[in-house]
Each structure stands twice: as C-alpha cells, then as structure tokens.
Short mmCIF file of N, CA and C and ligand atoms in Angstrom, two decimals:
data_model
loop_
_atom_site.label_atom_id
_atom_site.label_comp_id
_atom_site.label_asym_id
_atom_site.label_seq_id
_atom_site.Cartn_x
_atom_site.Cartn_y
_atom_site.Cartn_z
N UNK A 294 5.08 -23.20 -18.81
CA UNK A 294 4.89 -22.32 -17.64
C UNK A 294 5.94 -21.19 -17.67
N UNK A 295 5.46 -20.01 -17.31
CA UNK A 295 6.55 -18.79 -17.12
C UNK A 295 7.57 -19.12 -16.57
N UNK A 296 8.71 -18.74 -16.43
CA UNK A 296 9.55 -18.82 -15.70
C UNK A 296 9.72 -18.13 -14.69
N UNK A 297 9.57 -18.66 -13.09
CA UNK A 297 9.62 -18.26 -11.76
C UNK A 297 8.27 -18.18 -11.81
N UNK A 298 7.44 -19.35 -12.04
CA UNK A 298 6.28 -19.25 -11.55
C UNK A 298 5.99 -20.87 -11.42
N UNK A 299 5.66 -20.80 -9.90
CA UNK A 299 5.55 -22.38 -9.41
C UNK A 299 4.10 -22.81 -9.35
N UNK A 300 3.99 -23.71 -8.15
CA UNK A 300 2.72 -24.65 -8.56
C UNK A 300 2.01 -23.87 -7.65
N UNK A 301 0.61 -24.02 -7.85
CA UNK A 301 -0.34 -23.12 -7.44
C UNK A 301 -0.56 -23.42 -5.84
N UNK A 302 -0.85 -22.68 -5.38
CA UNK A 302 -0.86 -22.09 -4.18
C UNK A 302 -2.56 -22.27 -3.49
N UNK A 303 -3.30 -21.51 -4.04
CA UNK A 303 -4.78 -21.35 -3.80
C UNK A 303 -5.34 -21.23 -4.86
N UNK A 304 -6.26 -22.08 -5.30
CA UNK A 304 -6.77 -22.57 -6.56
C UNK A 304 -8.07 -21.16 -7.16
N UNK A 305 -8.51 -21.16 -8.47
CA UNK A 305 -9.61 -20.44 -8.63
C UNK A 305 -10.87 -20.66 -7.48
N UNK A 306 -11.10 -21.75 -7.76
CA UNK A 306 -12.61 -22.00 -7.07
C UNK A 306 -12.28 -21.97 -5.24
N UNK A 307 -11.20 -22.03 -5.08
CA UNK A 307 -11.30 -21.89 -3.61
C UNK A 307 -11.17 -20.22 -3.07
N UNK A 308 -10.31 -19.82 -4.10
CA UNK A 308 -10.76 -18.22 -4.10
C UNK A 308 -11.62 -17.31 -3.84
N UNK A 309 -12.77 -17.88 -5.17
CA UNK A 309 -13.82 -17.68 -4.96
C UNK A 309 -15.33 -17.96 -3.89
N UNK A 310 -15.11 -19.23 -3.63
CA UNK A 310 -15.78 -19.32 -2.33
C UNK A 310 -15.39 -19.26 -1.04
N UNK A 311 -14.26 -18.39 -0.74
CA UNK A 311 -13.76 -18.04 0.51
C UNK A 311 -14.30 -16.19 0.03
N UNK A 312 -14.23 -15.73 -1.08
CA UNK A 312 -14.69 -14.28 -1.24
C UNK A 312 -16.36 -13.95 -0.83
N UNK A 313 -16.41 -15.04 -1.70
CA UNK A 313 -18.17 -14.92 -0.78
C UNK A 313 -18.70 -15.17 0.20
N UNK A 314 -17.62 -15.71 1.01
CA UNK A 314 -18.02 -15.49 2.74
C UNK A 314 -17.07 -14.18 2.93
N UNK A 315 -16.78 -13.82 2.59
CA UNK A 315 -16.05 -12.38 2.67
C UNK A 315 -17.06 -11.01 2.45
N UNK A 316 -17.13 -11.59 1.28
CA UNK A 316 -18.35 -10.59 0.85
C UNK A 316 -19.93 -10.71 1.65
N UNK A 317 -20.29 -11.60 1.71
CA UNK A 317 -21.33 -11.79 3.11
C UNK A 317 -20.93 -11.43 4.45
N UNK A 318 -19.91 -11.77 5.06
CA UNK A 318 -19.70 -10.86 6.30
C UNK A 318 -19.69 -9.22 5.98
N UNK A 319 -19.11 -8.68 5.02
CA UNK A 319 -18.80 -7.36 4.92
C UNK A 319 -20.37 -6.38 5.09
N UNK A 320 -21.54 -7.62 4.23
CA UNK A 320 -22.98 -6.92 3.76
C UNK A 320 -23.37 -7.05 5.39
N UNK A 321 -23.39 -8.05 6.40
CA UNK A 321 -23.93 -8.35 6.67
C UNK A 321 -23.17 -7.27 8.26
N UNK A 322 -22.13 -6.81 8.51
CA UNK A 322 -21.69 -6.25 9.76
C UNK A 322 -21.96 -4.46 8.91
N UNK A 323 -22.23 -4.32 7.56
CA UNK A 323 -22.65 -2.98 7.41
C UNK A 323 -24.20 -2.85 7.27
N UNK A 324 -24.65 -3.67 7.56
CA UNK A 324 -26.05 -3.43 7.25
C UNK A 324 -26.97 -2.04 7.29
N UNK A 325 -27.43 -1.45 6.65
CA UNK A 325 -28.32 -0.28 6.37
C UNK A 325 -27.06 0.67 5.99
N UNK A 326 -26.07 0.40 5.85
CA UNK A 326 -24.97 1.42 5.27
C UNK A 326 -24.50 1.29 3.76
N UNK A 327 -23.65 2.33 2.80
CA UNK A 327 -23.51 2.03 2.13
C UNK A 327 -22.18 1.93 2.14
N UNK A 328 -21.03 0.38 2.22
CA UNK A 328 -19.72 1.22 2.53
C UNK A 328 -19.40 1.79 1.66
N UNK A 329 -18.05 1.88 1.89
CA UNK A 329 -17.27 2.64 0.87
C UNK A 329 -15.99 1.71 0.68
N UNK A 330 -15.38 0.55 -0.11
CA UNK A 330 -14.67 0.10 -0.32
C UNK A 330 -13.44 0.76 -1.00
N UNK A 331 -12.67 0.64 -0.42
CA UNK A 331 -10.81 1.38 -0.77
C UNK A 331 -9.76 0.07 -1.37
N UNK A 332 -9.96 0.22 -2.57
CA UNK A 332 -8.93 -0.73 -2.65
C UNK A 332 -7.30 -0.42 -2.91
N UNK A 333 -6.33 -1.15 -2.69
CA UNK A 333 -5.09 -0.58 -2.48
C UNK A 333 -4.36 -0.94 -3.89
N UNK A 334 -3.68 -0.21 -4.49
CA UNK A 334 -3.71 -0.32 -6.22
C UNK A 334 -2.45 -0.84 -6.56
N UNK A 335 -1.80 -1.62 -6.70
CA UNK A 335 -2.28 -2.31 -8.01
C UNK A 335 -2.58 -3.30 -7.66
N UNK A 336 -2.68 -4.12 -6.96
CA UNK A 336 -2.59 -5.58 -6.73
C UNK A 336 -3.90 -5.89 -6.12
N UNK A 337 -4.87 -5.11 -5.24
CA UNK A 337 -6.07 -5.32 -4.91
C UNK A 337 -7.10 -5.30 -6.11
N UNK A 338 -6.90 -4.92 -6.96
CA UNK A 338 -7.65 -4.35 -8.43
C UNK A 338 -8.33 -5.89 -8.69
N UNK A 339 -7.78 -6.83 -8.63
CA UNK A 339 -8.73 -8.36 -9.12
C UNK A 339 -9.57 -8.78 -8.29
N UNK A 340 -9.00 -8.41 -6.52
CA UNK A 340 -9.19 -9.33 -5.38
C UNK A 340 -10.84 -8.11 -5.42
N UNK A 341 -10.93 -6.71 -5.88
CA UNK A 341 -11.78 -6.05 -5.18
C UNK A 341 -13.24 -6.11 -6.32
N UNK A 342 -12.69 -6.20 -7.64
CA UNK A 342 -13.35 -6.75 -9.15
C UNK A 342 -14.71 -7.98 -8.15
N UNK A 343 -13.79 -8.79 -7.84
CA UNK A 343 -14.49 -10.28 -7.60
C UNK A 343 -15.43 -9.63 -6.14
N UNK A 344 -14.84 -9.29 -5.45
CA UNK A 344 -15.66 -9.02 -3.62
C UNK A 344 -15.93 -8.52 -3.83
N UNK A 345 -16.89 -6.71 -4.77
CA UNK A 345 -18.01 -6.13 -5.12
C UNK A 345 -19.62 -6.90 -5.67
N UNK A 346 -19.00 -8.10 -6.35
CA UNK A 346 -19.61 -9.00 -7.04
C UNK A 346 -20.37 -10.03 -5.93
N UNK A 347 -19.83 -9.74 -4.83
CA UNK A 347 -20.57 -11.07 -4.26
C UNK A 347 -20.81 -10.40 -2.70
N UNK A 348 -21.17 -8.76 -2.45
CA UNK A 348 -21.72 -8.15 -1.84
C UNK A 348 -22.82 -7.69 -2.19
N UNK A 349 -24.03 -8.67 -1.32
CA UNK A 349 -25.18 -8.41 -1.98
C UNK A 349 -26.50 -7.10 -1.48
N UNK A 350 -25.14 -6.06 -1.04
CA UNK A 350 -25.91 -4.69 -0.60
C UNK A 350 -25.29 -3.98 -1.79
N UNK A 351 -25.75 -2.56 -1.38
CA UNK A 351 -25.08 -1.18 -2.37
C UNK A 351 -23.68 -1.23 -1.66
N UNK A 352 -22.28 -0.77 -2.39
CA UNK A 352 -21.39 -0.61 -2.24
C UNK A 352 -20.75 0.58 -2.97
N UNK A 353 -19.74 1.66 -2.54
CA UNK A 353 -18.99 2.75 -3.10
C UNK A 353 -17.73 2.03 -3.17
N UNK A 354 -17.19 2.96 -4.42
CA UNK A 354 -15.87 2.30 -4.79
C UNK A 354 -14.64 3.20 -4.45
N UNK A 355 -13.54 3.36 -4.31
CA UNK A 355 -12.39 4.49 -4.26
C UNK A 355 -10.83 3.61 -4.54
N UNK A 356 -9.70 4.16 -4.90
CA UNK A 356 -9.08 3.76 -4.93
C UNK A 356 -7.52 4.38 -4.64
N UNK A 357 -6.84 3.98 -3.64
CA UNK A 357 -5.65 4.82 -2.99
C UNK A 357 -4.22 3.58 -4.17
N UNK A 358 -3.20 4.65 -4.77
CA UNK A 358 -2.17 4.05 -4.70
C UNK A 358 -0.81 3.97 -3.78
N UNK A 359 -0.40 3.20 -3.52
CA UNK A 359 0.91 3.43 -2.45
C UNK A 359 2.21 2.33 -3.13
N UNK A 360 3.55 2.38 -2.66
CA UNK A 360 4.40 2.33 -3.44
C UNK A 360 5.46 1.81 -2.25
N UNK A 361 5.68 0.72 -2.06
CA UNK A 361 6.72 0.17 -0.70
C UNK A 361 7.73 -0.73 -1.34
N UNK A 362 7.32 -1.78 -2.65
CA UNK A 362 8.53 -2.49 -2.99
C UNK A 362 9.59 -2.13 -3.72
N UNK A 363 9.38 -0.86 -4.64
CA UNK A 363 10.11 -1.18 -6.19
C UNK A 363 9.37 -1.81 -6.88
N UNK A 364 10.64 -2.73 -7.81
CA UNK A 364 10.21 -4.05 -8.62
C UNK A 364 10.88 -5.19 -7.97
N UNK A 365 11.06 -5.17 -6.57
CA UNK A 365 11.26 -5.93 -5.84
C UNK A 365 10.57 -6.82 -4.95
N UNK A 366 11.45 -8.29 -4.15
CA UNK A 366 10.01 -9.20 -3.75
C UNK A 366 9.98 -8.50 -2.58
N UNK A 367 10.58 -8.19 -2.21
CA UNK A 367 10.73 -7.22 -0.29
C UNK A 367 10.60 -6.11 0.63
N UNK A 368 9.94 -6.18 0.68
CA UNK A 368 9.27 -4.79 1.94
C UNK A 368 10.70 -3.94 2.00
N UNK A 369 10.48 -2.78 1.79
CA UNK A 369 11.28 -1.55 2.35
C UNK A 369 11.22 -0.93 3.33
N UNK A 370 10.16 -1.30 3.94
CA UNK A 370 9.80 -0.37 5.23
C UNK A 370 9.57 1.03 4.92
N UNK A 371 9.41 1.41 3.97
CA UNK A 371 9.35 2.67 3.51
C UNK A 371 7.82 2.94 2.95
N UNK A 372 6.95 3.51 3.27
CA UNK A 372 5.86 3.44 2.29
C UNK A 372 5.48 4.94 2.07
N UNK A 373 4.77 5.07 0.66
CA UNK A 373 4.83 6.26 -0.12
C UNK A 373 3.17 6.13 -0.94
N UNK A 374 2.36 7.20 -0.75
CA UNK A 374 1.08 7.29 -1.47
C UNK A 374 1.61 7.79 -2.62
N UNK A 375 1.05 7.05 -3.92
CA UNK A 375 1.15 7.54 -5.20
C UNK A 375 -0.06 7.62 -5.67
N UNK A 376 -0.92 7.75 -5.13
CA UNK A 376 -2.56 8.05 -5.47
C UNK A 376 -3.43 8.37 -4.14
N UNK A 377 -4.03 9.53 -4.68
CA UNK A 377 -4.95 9.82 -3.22
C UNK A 377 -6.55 9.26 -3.75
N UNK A 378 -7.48 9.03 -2.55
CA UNK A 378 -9.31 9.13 -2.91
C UNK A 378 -9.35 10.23 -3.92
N UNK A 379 -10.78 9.72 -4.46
CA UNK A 379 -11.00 10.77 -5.42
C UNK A 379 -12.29 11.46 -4.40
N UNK A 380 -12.13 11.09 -3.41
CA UNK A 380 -13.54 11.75 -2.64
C UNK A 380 -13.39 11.53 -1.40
N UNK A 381 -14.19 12.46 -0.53
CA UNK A 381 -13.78 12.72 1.16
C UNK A 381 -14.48 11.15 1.48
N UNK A 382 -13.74 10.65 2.88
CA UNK A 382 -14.71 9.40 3.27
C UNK A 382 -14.97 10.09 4.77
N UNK A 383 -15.40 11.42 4.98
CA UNK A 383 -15.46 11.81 6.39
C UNK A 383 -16.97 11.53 6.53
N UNK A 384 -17.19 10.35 7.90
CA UNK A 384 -18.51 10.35 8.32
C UNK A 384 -19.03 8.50 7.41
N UNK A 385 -18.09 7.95 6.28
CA UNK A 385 -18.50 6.86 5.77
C UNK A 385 -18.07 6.11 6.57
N UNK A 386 -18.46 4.97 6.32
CA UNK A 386 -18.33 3.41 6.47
C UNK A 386 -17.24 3.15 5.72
N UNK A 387 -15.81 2.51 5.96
CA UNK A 387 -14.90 2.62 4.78
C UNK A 387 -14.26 1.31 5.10
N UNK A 388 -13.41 0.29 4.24
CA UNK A 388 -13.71 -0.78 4.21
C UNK A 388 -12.09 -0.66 2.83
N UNK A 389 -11.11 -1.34 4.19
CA UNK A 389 -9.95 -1.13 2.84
C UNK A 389 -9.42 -2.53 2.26
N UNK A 390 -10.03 -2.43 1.77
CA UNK A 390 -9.50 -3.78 0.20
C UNK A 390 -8.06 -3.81 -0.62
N UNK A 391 -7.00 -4.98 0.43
CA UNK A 391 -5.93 -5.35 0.14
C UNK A 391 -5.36 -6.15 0.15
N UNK A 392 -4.77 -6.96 -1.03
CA UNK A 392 -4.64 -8.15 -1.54
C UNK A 392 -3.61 -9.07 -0.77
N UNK A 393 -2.74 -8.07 0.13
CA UNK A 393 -1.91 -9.13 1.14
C UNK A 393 -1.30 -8.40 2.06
N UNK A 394 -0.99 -8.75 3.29
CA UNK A 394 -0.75 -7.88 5.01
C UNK A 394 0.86 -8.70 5.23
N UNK A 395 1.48 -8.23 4.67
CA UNK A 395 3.42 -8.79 4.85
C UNK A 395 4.05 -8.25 6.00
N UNK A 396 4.65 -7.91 5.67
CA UNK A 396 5.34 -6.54 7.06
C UNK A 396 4.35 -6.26 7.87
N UNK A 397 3.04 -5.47 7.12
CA UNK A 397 2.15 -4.81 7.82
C UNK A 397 2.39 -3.23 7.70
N UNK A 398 3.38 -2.75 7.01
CA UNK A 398 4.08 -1.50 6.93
C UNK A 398 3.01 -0.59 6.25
N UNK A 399 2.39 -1.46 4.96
CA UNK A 399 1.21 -0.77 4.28
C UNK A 399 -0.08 -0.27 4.76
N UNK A 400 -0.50 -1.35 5.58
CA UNK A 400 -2.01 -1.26 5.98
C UNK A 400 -1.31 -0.36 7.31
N UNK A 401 -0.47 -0.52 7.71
CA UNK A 401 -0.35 0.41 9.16
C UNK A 401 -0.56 1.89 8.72
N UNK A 402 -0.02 2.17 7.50
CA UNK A 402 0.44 3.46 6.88
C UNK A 402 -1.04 4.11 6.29
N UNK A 403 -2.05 3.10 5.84
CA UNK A 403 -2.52 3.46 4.90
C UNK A 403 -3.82 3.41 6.30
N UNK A 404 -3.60 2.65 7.38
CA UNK A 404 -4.66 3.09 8.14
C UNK A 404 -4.81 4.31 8.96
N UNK A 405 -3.26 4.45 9.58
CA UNK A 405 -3.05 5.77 10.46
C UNK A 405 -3.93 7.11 9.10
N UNK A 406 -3.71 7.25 8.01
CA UNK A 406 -3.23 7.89 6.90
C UNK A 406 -5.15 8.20 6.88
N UNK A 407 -5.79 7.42 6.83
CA UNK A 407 -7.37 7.20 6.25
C UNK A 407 -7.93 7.90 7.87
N UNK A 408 -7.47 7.31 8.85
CA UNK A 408 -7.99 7.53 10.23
C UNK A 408 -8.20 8.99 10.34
N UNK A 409 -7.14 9.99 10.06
CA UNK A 409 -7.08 11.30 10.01
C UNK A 409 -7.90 11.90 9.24
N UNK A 410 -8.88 11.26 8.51
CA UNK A 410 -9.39 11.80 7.29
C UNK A 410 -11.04 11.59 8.39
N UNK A 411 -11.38 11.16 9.46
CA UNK A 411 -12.59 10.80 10.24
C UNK A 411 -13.90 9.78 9.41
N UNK A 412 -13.36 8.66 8.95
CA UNK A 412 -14.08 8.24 8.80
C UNK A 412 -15.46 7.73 10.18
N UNK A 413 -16.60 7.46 9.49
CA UNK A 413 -17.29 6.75 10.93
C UNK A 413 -16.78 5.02 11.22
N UNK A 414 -16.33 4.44 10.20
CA UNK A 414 -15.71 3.18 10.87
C UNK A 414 -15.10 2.81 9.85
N UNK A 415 -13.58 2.34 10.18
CA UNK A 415 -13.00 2.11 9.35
C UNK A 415 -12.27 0.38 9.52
N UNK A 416 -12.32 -0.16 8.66
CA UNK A 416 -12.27 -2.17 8.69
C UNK A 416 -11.48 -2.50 7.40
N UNK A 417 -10.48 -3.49 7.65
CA UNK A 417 -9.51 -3.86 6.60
C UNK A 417 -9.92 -5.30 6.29
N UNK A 418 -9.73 -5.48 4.87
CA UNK A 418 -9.87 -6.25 4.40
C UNK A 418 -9.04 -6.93 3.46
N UNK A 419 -8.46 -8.31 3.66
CA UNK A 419 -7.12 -8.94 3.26
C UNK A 419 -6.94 -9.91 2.73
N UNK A 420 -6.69 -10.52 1.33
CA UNK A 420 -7.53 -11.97 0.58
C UNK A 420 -6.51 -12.38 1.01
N UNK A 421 -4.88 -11.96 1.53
CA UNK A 421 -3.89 -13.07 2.38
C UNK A 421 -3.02 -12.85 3.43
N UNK A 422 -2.88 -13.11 4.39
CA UNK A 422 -2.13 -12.50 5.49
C UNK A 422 -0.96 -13.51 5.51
N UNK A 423 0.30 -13.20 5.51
CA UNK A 423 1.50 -13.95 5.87
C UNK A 423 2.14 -13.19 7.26
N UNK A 424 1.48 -14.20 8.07
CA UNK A 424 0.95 -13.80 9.84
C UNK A 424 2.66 -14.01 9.83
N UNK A 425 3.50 -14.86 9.65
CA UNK A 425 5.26 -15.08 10.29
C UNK A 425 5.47 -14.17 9.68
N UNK A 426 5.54 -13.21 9.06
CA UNK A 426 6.77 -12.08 8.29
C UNK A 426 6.12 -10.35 9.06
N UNK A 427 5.03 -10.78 9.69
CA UNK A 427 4.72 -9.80 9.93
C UNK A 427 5.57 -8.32 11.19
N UNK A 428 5.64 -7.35 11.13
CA UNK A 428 6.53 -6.76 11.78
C UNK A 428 6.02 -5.47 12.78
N UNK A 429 4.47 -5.33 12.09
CA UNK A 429 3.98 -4.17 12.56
C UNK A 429 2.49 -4.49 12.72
N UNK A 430 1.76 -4.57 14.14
CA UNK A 430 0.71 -5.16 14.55
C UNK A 430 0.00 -4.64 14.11
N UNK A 431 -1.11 -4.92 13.06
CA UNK A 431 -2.43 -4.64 12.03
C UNK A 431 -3.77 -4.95 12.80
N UNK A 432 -4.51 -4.78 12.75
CA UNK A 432 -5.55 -5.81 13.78
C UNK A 432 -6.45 -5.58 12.57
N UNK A 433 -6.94 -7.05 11.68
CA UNK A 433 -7.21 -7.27 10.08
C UNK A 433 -8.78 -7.97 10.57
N UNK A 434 -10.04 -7.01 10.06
CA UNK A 434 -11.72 -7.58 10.20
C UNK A 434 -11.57 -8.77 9.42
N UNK A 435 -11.71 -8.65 8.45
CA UNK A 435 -11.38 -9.74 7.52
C UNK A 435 -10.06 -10.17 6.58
N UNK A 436 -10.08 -11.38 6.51
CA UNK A 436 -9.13 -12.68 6.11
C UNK A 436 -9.40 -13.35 5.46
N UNK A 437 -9.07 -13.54 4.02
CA UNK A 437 -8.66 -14.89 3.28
C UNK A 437 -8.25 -16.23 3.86
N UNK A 438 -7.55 -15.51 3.40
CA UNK A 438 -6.43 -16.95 4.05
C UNK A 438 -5.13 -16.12 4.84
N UNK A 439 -4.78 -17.22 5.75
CA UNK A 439 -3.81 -17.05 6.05
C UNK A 439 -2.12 -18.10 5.33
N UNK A 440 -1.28 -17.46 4.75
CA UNK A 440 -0.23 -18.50 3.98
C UNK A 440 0.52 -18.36 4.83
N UNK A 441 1.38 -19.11 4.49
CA UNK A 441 3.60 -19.44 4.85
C UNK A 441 4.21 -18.73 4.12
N UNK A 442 5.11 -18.39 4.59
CA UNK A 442 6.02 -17.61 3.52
C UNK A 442 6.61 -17.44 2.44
N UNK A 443 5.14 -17.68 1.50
CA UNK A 443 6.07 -17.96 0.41
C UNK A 443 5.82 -16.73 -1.06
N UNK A 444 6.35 -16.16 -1.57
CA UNK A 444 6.40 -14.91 -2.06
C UNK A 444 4.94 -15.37 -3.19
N UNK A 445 3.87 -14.60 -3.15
CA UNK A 445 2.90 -15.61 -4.45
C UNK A 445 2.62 -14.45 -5.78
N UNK A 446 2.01 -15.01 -6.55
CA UNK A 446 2.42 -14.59 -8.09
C UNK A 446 0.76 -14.97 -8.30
N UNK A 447 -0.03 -13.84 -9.51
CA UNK A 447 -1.28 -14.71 -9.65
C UNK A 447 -2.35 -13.95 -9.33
N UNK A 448 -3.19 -14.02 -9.52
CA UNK A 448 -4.62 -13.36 -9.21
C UNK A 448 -4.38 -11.77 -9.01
N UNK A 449 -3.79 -10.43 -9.02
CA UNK A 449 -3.28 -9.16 -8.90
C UNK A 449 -1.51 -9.20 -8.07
N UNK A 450 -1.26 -10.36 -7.87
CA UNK A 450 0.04 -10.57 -6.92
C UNK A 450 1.17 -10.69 -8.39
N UNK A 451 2.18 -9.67 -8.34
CA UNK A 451 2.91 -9.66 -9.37
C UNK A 451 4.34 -9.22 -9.15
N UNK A 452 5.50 -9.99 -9.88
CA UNK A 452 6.89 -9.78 -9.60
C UNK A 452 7.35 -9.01 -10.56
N UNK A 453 7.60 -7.84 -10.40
CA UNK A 453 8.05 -6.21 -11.21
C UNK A 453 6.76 -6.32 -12.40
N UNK A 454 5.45 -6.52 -11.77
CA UNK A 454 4.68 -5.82 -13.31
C UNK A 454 4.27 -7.29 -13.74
N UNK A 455 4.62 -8.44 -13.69
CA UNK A 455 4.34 -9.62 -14.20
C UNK A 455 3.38 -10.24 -13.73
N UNK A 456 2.85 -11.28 -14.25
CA UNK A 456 1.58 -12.24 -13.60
C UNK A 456 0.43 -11.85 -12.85
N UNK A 457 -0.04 -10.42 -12.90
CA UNK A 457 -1.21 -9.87 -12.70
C UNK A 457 -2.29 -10.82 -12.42
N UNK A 458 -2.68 -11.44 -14.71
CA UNK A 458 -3.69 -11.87 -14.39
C UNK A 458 -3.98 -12.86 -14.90
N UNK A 459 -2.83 -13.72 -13.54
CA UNK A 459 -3.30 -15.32 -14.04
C UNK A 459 -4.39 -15.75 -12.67
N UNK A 460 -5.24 -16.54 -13.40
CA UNK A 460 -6.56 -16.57 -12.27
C UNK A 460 -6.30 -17.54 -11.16
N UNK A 461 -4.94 -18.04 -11.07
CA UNK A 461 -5.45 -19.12 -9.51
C UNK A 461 -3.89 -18.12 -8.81
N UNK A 462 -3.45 -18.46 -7.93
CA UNK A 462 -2.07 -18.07 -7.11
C UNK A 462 -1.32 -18.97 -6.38
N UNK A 463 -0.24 -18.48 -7.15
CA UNK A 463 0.91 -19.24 -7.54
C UNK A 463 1.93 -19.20 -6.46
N UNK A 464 2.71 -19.76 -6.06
CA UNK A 464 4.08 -19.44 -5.38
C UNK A 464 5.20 -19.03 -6.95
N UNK A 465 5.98 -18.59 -6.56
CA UNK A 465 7.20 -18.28 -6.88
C UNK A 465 8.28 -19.18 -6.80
N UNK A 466 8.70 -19.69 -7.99
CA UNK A 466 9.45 -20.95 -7.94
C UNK A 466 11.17 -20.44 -7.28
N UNK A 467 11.46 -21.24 -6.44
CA UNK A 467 12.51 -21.15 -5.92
C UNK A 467 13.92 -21.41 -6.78
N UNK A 468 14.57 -21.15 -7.14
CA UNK A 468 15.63 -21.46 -8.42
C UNK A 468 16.97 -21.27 -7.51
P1 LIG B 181 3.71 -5.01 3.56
O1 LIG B 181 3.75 -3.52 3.61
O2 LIG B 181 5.06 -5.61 3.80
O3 LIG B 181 2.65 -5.62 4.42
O4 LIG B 181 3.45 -5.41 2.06
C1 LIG B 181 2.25 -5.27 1.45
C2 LIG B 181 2.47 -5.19 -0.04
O5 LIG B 181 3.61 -5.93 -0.45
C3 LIG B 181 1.31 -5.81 -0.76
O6 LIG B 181 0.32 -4.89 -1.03
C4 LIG B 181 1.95 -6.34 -2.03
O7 LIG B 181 1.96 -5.33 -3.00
C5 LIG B 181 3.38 -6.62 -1.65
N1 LIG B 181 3.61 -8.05 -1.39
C6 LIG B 181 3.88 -8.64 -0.22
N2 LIG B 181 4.03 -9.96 -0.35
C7 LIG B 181 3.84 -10.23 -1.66
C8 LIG B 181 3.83 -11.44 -2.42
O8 LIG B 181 4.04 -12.55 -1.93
N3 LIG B 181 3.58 -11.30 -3.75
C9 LIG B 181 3.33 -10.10 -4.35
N4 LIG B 181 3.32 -8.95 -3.67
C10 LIG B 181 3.57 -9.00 -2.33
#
C-alpha cells in the first residue's frame, strides 16, 4: 500500500450505487431540460466521468478550474479561478459537479461567481460533504454521502497530485 494511504473509506460498489440515485434524481428534477453539468477540476473529473453515465436524459458538459489548497490538506480560505466555462450558461439549467463541500469556501465562491453569469437554475452537486468542518453555509441539492473528518484520498480526492485514480476512497493514514 502507498504510503499515507489508509483503509478504505467508501468502497467501489457503494459509490456507484449511491451515483445512480444521484444521477436519477438529477434526470428526474430536470426533466424536459438539457442541464448543463459544471464540474469543478481536478478532483470532480472521476466523480462527473461516472454521474454522466448513469443520467438517463441528454446532458451538457463544462468545466471551471479553481485553486484553494496548494499541495496542501487544508482550506486557505482563499479561493482563486484557474479556469473559466468554455461557454455562456445564461438562461441554462446548470448543475455544479463537486467532489467534496469542506469549509464550503469553494462552492460558496464558485456559486456567488456562476449566479452573476444568470443562469435559469442553478443546483450543486457533492459525492461528499464533511458537514463538522464546515464554515460557510452552502445549501447542497444533492449528496453522497455525508463523512467525519477525515482527510480522503481515492476516486479524484488527491494529496499534492497523488492518488487520483485509485477506484474506492481511502482515508489518509494518520502517522
Ligand atoms: P472547501 O473550499 O474547504 O469546501 O474545500 C473544497 C476543496 O478542498 C475540494 O474541492 C477538494 O479539492 C479539497 N478537499 C477538501 N477535503 C479534501 C479531502 O479530504 N481530500 C482531498 N481534497 C479535499
């Protein structure tokens, strides 16, 4: 096993069938629309791969980068776009795909940030919320799971660049 990488957390297969009730609510509260899914880069990139796959309407894709840790495990409170849409979402259905709600510093940033842009409805979407660390009130459509605090590694969740893409999620071994 890598080093600083502990015992798994949330397994493949439970992953996956918590995404496809994910992905069924998403088809099923946009109905006759096409959204427009935003995923938040780098770490949403696996979580958004799998939840296109098991939305069984038409779906648009886009992708925003933003930049809050370093190569660090800890929120800065600081957040910074390093990638804009490649296309207006004024008047879409938009639907932001992000792999975990910590602080809340991101999705606050990245919602105020999208809001100004007029979408017609805009809904977040989160394969993990760590509800105790949170600092800045999000109000999240959809949920994975909710964890404990424990830093995770695994499925797009990665410590400076590492463990991208191992398929189940891991905690972070405590040393
Ligand atoms: P927030 O702004 O504090 O809510 O942090 C959100 C971002 O922090 C996520 O998009 C992740 O990139 C990163 N992050 C937070 N917790 C973890 C973790 O446990 N593992 C890997 N990345 C994390």
């Amino acid at each position: 096993m890598p080093q600083g990488l502990g015992r798994v957390l949330i397994s493949r297969e439970e992953i996956a069938a918590r995404i496809g009730e994910l992905g069924r609510a998403v088809a099923r509260e946009h109905a006759g629309r096409v959204p427009l899914l935003v995923g938040v880069l780098k770490g949403a990139v696996v979580f958004m791969a799998d939840l296109i796959r098991t939305i069984p309407v038409p779906v648009a894709m886009d992708f925003m980068g933003v930049s809050s840790y370093g190569s660090g495990a800890r929120s800065s409170g600081s957040v910074r776009l390093t990638a804009d849409l490649s296309m207006s979402i004024e008047g879409r259905a938009v639907v932001i795909v992000e792999d975990i709600v910590d602080t809340g510093w991101t999705l606050d940033y990245l919602r105020r940030n999208l809001e100004t842009r007029h979408p017609r409805s805009l809904r977040i979407c989160a394969l993990l919320d760590k509800v105790e660390r949170r600092q800045v009130d999000v109000s999240l459509d959809y949920v994975g799971f909710a964890i404990p605090d424990h830093f995770v590694l695994g499925y797009g969740f990665d410590l400076g660049g590492l463990y991208r893409g191992l398929p189940d999620i891991h905690i972070l071994e405590e040393t």
